[in-house]
Short mmCIF file of C-alpha atoms in Angstrom, two decimals:
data_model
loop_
_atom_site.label_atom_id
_atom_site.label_comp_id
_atom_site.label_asym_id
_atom_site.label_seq_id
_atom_site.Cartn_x
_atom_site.Cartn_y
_atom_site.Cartn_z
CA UNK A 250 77.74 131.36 115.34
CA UNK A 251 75.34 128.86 115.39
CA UNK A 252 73.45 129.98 112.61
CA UNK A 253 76.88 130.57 110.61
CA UNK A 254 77.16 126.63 111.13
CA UNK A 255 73.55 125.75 110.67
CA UNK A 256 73.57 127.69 107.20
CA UNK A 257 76.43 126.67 105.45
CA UNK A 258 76.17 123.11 106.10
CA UNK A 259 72.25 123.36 105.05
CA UNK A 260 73.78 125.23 102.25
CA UNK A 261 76.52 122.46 101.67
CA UNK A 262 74.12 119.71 101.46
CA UNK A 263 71.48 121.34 99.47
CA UNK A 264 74.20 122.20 96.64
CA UNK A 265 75.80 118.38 96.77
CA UNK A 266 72.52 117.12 96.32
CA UNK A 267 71.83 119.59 93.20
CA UNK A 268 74.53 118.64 91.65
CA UNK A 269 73.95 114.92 92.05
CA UNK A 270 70.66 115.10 90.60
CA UNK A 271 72.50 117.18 87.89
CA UNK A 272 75.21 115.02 86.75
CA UNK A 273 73.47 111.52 87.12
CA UNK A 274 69.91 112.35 86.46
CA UNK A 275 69.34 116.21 84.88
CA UNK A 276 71.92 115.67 81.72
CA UNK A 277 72.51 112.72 79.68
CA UNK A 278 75.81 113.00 77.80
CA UNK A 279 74.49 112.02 74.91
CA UNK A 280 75.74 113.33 71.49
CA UNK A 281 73.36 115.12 69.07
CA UNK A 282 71.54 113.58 66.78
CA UNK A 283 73.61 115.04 63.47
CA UNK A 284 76.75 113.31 65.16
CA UNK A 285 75.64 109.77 65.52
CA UNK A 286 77.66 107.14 63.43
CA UNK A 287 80.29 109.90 62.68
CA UNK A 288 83.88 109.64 64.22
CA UNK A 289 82.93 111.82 66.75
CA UNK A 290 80.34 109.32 68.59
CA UNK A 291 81.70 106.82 71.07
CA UNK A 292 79.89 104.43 69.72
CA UNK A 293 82.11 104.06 66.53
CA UNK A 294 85.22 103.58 68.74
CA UNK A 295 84.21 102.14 72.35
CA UNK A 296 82.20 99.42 73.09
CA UNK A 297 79.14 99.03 75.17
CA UNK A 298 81.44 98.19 78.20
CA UNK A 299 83.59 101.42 77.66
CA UNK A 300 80.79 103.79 77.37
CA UNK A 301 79.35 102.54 80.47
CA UNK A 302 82.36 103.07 82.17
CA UNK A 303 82.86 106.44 80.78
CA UNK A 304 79.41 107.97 81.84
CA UNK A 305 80.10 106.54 85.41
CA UNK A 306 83.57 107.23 86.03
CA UNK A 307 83.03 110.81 84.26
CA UNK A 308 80.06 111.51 86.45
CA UNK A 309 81.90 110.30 89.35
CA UNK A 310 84.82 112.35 89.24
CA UNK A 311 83.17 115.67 88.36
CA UNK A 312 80.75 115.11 91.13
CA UNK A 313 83.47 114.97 93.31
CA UNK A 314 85.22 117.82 91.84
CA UNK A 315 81.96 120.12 92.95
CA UNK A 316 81.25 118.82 95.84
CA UNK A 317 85.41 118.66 97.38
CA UNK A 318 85.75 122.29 96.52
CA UNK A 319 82.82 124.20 98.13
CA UNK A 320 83.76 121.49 101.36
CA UNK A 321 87.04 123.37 101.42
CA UNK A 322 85.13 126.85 101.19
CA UNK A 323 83.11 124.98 104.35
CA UNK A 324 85.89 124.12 106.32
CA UNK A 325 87.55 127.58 106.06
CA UNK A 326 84.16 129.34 107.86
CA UNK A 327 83.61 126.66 109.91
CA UNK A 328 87.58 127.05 111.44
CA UNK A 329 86.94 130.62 111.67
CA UNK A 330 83.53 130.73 113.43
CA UNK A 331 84.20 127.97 115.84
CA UNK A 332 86.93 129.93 117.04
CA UNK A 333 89.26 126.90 115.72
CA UNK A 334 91.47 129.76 114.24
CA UNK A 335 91.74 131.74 117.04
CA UNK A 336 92.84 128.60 119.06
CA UNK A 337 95.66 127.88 116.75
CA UNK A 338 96.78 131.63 116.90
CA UNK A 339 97.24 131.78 120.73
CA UNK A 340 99.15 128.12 120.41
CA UNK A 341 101.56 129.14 118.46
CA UNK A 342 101.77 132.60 120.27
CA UNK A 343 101.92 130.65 123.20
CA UNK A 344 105.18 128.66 121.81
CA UNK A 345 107.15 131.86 120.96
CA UNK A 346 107.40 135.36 120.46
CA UNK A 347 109.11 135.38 117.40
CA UNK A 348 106.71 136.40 114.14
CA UNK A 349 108.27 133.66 111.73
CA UNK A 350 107.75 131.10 114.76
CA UNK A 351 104.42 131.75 115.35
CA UNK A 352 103.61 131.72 111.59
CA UNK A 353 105.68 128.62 111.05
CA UNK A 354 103.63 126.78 113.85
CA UNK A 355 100.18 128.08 113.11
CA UNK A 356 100.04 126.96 109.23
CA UNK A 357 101.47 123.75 110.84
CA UNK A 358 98.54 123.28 112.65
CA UNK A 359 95.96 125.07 109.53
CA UNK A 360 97.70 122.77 106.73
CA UNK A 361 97.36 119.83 108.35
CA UNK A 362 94.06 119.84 110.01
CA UNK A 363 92.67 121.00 106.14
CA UNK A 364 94.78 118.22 104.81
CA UNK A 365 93.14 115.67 106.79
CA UNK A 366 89.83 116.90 106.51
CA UNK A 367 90.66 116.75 102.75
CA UNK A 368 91.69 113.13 102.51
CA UNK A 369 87.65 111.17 102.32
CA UNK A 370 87.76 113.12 98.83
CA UNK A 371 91.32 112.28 97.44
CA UNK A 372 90.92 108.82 99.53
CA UNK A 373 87.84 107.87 97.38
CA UNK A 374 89.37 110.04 94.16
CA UNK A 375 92.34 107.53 93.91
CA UNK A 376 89.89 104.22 94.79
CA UNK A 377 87.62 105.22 92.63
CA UNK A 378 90.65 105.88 89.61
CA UNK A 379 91.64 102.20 90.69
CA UNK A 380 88.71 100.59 90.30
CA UNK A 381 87.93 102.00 87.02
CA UNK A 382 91.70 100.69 85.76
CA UNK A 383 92.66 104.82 85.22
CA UNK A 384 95.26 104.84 88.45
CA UNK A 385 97.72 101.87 88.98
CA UNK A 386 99.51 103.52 91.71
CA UNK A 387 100.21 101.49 94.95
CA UNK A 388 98.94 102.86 97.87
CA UNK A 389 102.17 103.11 99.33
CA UNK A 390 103.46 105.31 96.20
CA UNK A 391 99.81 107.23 96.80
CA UNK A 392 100.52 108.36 100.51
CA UNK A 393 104.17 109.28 99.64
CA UNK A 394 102.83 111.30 96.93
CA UNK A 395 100.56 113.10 99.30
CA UNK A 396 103.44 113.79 101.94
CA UNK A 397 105.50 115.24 99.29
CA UNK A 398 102.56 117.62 98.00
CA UNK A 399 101.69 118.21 101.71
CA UNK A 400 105.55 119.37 102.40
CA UNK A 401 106.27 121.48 99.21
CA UNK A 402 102.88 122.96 99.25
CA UNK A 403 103.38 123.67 102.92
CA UNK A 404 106.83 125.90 102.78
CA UNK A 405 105.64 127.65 99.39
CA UNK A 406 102.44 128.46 102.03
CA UNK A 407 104.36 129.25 104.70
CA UNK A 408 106.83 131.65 102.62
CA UNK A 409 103.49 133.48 101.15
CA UNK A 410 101.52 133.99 104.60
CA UNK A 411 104.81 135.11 106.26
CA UNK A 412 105.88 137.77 103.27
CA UNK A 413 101.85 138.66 103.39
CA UNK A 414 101.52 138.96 106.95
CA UNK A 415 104.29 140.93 107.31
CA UNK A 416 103.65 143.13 104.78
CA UNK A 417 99.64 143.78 106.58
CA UNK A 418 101.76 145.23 109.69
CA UNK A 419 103.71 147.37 107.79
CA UNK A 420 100.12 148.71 105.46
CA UNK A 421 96.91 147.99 105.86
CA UNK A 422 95.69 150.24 103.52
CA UNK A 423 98.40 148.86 100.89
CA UNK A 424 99.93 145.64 101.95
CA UNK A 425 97.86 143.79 98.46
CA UNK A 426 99.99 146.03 96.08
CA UNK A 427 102.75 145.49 97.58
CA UNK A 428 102.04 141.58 98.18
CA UNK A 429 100.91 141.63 94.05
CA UNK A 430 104.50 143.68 93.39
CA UNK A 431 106.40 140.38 95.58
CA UNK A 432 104.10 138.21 93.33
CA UNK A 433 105.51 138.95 89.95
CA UNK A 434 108.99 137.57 90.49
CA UNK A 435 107.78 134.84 92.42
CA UNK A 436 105.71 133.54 89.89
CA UNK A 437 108.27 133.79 87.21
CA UNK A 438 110.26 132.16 89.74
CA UNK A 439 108.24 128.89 90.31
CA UNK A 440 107.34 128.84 86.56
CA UNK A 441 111.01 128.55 85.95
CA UNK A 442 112.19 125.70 88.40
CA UNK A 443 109.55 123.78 87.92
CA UNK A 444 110.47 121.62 85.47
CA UNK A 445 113.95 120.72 87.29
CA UNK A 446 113.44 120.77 90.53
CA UNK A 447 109.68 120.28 91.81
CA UNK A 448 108.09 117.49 89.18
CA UNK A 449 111.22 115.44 89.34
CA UNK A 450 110.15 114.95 92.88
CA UNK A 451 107.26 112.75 91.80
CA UNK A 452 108.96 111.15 88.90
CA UNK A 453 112.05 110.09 87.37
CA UNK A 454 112.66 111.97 83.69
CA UNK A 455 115.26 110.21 82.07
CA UNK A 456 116.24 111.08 78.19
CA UNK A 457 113.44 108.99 75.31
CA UNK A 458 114.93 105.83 74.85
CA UNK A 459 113.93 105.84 71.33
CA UNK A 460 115.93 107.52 69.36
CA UNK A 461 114.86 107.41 66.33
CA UNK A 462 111.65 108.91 67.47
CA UNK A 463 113.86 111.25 69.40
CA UNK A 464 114.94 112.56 66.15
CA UNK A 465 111.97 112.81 64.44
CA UNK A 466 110.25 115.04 67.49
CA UNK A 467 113.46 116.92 67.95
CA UNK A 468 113.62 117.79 64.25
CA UNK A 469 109.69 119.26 64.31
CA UNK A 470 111.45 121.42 68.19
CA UNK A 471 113.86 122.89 65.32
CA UNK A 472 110.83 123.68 62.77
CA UNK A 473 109.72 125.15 65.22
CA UNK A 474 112.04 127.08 66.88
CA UNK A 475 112.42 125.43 70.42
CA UNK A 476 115.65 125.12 71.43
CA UNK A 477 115.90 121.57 73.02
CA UNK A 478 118.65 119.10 72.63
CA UNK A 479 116.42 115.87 74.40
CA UNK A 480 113.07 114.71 75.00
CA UNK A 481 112.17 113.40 77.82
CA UNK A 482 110.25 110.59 79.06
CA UNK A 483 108.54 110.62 82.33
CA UNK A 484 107.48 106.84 84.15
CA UNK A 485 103.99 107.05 84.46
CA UNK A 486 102.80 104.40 83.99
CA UNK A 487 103.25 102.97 87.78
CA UNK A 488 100.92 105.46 88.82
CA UNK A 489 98.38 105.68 85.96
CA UNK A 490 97.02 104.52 82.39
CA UNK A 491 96.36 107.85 81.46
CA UNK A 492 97.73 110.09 78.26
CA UNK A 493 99.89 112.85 78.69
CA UNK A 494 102.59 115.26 76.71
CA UNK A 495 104.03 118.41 77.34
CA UNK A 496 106.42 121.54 76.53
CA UNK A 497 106.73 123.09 80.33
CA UNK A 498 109.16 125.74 81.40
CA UNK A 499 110.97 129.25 80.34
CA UNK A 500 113.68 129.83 78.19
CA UNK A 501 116.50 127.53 78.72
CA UNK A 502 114.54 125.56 81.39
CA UNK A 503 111.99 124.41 78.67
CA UNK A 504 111.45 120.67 78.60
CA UNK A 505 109.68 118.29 76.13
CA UNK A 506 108.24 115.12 78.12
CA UNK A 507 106.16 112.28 77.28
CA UNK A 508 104.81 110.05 79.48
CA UNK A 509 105.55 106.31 79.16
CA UNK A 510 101.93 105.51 78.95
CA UNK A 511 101.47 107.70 75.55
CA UNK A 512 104.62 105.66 74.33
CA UNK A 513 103.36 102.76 74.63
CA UNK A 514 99.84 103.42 74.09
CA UNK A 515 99.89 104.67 70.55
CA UNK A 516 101.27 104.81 67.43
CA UNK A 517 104.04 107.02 66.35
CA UNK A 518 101.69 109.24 63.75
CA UNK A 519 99.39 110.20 66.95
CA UNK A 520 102.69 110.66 69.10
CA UNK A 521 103.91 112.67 66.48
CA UNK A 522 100.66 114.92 66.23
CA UNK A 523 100.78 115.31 70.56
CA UNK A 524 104.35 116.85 70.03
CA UNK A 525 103.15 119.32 67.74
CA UNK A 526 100.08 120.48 69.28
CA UNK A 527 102.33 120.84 72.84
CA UNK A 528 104.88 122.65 70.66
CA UNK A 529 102.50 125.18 69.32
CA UNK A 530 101.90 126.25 72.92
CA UNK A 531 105.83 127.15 73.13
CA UNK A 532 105.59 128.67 69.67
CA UNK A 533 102.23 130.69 70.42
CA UNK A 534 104.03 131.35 74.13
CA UNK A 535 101.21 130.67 75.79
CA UNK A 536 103.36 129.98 79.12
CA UNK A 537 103.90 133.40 78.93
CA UNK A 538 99.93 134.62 78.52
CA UNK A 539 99.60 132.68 81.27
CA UNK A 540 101.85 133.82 83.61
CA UNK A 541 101.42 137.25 82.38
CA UNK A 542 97.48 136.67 82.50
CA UNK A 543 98.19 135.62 86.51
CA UNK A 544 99.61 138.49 87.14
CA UNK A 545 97.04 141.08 85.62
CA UNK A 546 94.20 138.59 87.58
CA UNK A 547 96.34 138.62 91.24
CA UNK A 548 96.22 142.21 90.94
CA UNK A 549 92.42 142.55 91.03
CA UNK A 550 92.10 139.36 92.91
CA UNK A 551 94.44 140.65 95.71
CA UNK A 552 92.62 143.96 95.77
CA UNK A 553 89.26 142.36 95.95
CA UNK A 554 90.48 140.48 98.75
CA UNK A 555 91.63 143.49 100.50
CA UNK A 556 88.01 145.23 100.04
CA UNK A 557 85.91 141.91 101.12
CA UNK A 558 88.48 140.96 103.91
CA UNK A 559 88.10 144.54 105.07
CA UNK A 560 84.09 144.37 104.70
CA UNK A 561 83.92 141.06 106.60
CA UNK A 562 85.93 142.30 109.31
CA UNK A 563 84.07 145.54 109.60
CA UNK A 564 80.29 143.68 109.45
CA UNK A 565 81.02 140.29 111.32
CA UNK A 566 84.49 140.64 112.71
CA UNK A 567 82.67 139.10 116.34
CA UNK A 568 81.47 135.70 114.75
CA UNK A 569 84.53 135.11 112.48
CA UNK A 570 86.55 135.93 116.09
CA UNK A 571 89.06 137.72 114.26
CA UNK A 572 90.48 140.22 115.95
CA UNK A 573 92.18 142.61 113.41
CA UNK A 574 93.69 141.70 109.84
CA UNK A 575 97.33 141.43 111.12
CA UNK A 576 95.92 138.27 113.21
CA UNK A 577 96.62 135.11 111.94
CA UNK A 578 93.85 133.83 112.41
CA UNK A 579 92.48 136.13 109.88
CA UNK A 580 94.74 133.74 107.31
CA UNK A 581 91.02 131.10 106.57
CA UNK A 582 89.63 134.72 105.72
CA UNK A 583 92.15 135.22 102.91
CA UNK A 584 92.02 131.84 101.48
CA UNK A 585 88.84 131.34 101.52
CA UNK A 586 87.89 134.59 99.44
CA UNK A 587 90.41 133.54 97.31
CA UNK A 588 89.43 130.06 96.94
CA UNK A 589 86.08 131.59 96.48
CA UNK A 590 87.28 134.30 93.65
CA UNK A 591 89.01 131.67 91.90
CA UNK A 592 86.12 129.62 91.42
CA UNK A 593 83.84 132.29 90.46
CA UNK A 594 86.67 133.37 87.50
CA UNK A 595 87.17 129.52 86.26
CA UNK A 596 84.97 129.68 83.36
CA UNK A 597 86.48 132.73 82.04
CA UNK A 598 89.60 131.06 82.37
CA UNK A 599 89.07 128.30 81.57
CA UNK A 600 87.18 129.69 77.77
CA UNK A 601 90.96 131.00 77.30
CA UNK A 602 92.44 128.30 77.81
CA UNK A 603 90.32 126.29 74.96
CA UNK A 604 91.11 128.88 72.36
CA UNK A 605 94.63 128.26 73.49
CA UNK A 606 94.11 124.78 72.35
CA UNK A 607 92.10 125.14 69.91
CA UNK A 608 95.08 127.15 68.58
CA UNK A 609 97.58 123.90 69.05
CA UNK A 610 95.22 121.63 67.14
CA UNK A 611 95.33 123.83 64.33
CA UNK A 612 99.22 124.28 64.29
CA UNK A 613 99.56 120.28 64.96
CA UNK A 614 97.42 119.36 61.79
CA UNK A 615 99.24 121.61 59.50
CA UNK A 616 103.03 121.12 60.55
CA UNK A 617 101.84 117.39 60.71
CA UNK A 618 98.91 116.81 57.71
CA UNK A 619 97.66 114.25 59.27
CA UNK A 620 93.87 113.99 60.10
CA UNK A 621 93.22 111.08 60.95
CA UNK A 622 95.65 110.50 63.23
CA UNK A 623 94.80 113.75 64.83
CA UNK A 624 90.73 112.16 65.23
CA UNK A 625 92.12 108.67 66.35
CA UNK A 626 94.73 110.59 69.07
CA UNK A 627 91.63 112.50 70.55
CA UNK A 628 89.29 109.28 70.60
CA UNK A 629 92.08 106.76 71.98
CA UNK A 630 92.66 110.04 74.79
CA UNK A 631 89.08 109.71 75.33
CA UNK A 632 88.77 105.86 75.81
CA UNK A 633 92.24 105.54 78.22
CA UNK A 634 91.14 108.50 80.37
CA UNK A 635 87.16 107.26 80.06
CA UNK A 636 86.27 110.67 79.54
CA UNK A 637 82.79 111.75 78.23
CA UNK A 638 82.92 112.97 74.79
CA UNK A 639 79.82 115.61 75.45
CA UNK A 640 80.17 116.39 79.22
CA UNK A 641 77.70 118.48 80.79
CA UNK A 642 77.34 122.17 80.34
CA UNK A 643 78.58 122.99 84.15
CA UNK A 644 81.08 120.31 83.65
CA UNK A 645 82.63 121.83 80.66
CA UNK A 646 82.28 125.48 81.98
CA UNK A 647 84.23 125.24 85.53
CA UNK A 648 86.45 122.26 84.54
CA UNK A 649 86.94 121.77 80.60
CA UNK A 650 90.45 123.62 79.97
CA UNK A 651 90.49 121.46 76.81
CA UNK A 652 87.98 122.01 73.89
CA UNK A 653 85.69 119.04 74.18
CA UNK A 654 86.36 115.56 72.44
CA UNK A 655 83.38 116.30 70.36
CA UNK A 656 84.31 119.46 69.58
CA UNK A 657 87.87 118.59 68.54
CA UNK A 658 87.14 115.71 66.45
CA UNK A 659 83.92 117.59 64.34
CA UNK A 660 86.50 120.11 63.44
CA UNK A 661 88.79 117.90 62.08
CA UNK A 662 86.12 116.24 60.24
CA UNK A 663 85.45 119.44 58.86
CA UNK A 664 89.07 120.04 57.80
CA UNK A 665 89.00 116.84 55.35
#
């Protein structure tokens, strides 16, 4: 055990410190030499203050991107190996006899103890978005955020480790078939309600106030083929200065929304090119790859999990102090080789997801024709968001679902 401990936290450190040296010292962000003075380099569009503040901030939040998520991956051994697990288990045991009970009292105690071992990193995630003039949330509106993600995160948790545990009793051999088989409908489910009932728990959507622009984006749904009678906008700009637009949901839950900030923020021709590129992902149905894509990667994922939980449990079931896999306390186990797989498939992901939208900016500048305010959308996104128009190679792999603001604006260059 105490090598376990000793280990990962060497382990921990010496990867933090890696990618320290990485993002602030071993890569510069700097364009290439063929780009300079073209409307792809920051220089032509921010000034000296702004591209400070982009390298920091940028740096900043990707270092604590790579350093919260292998903490979590930490935190998950160390609860298993310090018998912290195990402790929670014979709690809730303790409490009641009843399966649902006990699982309802142990996640309780898992979800919350993670969740507060979480909070330095979203803590100094938000202050850092503050001081940097990208969040204007209150910290009141902050922490009632975080409750409501805590709760609705919690039951969808609870519901999944009670259906999985449940269905380890009744297989052992088979319980992640029949766990990806409950999956399928699930997902579809979630992808459907979202739009209606969970994200109008953090905002208010309430129908675009201006109508004429209304129109105009309603008339490009019907060129399209999307069958929406409003578009919504979505207030939020009391939490953030930040750019956003999208066409979310399944058939006749499908929503267009708009923040407030892009209203405001810019002019109708780059509204009008946002629409379009989030309207090519309903036209393309890339909602659907994805979902469809989830379910083709939970089906290896959950039988990978089933073969490494197994292999754990077979070579070091003593120092995890997990006695079988119908314990709960074999639940860390699970998510952590989940967390783990998730990470490790990312970048393939991830290079899917930037053909996706690769894809949209194509369909946006030919339903729209309008170049440059497709290349002055993609460097005002860049200057309210201070995001690095080159970002590191790492960077880009495990966290760039978007081409690159380089990237997109060379190519419309090249398209005039």
């Amino acid at each position: 055990m105490r090598k376990a401990v000793s280990w990962s936290i060497l382990a921990y450190l010496c990867f933090g410190a890696f990618m320290y040296w990485y993002l602030f010292y071993g890569t510069s962000g700097a364009i290439p030499a063929e780009f300079k003075g073209t409307s792809a380099d920051p220089a032509t569009f921010m000034n000296s203050r702004e591209l400070l503040l982009s390298q920091e901030y940028s740096r900043t939040k990707y270092l604590l991107f790579f350093l919260s998520t292998p903490f979590e991956w930490l935190v998950l051994l160390l609860l298993l190996v310090l018998g912290i697990s195990r402790r929670f288990e014979a709690s809730a045991e303790a409490v009641t006899k009843l399966k649902v009970g006990q699982a309802a009292i142990y996640m309780f105690y898992l979800s919350l103890l993670t969740t507060v071992l979480a909070l330095p990193f979203k803590w100094i995630g938000y202050q850092v978005s503050k001081s940097y003039n990208i969040s204007t949330q209150t910290t009141g509106s902050w922490i009632k955020d975080l409750v409501t993600d805590y709760w609705v995160n919690f039951a969808i948790t609870l519901l999944v480790v009670t259906v999985l545990m449940w269905l380890i009793r009744k297989s052992q051999k088979r319980w992640w078939l029949y766990a990806w088989a409950l999956s399928v409908p699930f997902t579809l489910f979630l992808t459907f309600i979202q739009p209606v009932i969970i994200d109008p728990l953090y905002n208010d959507f309430t129908p675009l106030k201006n109508k004429q622009l209304e129109q105009k984006i309603l008339s490009m749904a019907e060129r399209a083929n999307i069958p929406a009678e409003h578009v919504y906008e979505v207030d939020m700009s009391a939490k953030t200065n930040a750019l956003n637009a999208y066409v979310t949901g399944i058939g006749a839950n499908s929503r267009i929304v708009l923040w407030d900030t892009t209203l405001n923020q810019l002019k109708e021709p780059e509204i009008l090119f946002i629409m379009a590129h989030e309207m090519a992902h309903y036209v393309y149905k890339h909602i659907y790859w994805g979902v469809a894509s989830y379910i083709v990667l939970s089906f290896v994922g959950l039988y990978l999990i089933s073969r490494l939980v197994n292999a754990m449990l077979t070579r070091w079931r003593g120092a995890l102090q997990i006695p079988s896999i119908q314990s709960l306390s074999a639940v860390p186990l699970i998510f952590l080789i989940s967390s783990v797989l998730s990470f490790a498939v990312s970048p393939a992901e991830n290079y899917v997801s930037r053909m996706e939208e690769r894809a949209a900016d194509q369909y946006a500048i030919a339903m729209t024709k309008n170049n440059d305010a497709a290349v002055e959308t993609f460097q005002d996104l860049s200057k309210t968001s201070l995001s690095q128009v080159n970002p590191p190679a790492l960077v880009k792999l495990f966290l760039y679902t978007h081409p690159t603001i380089l990237e997109r604006i060379d190519y419309l260059d090249g398209k005039k």
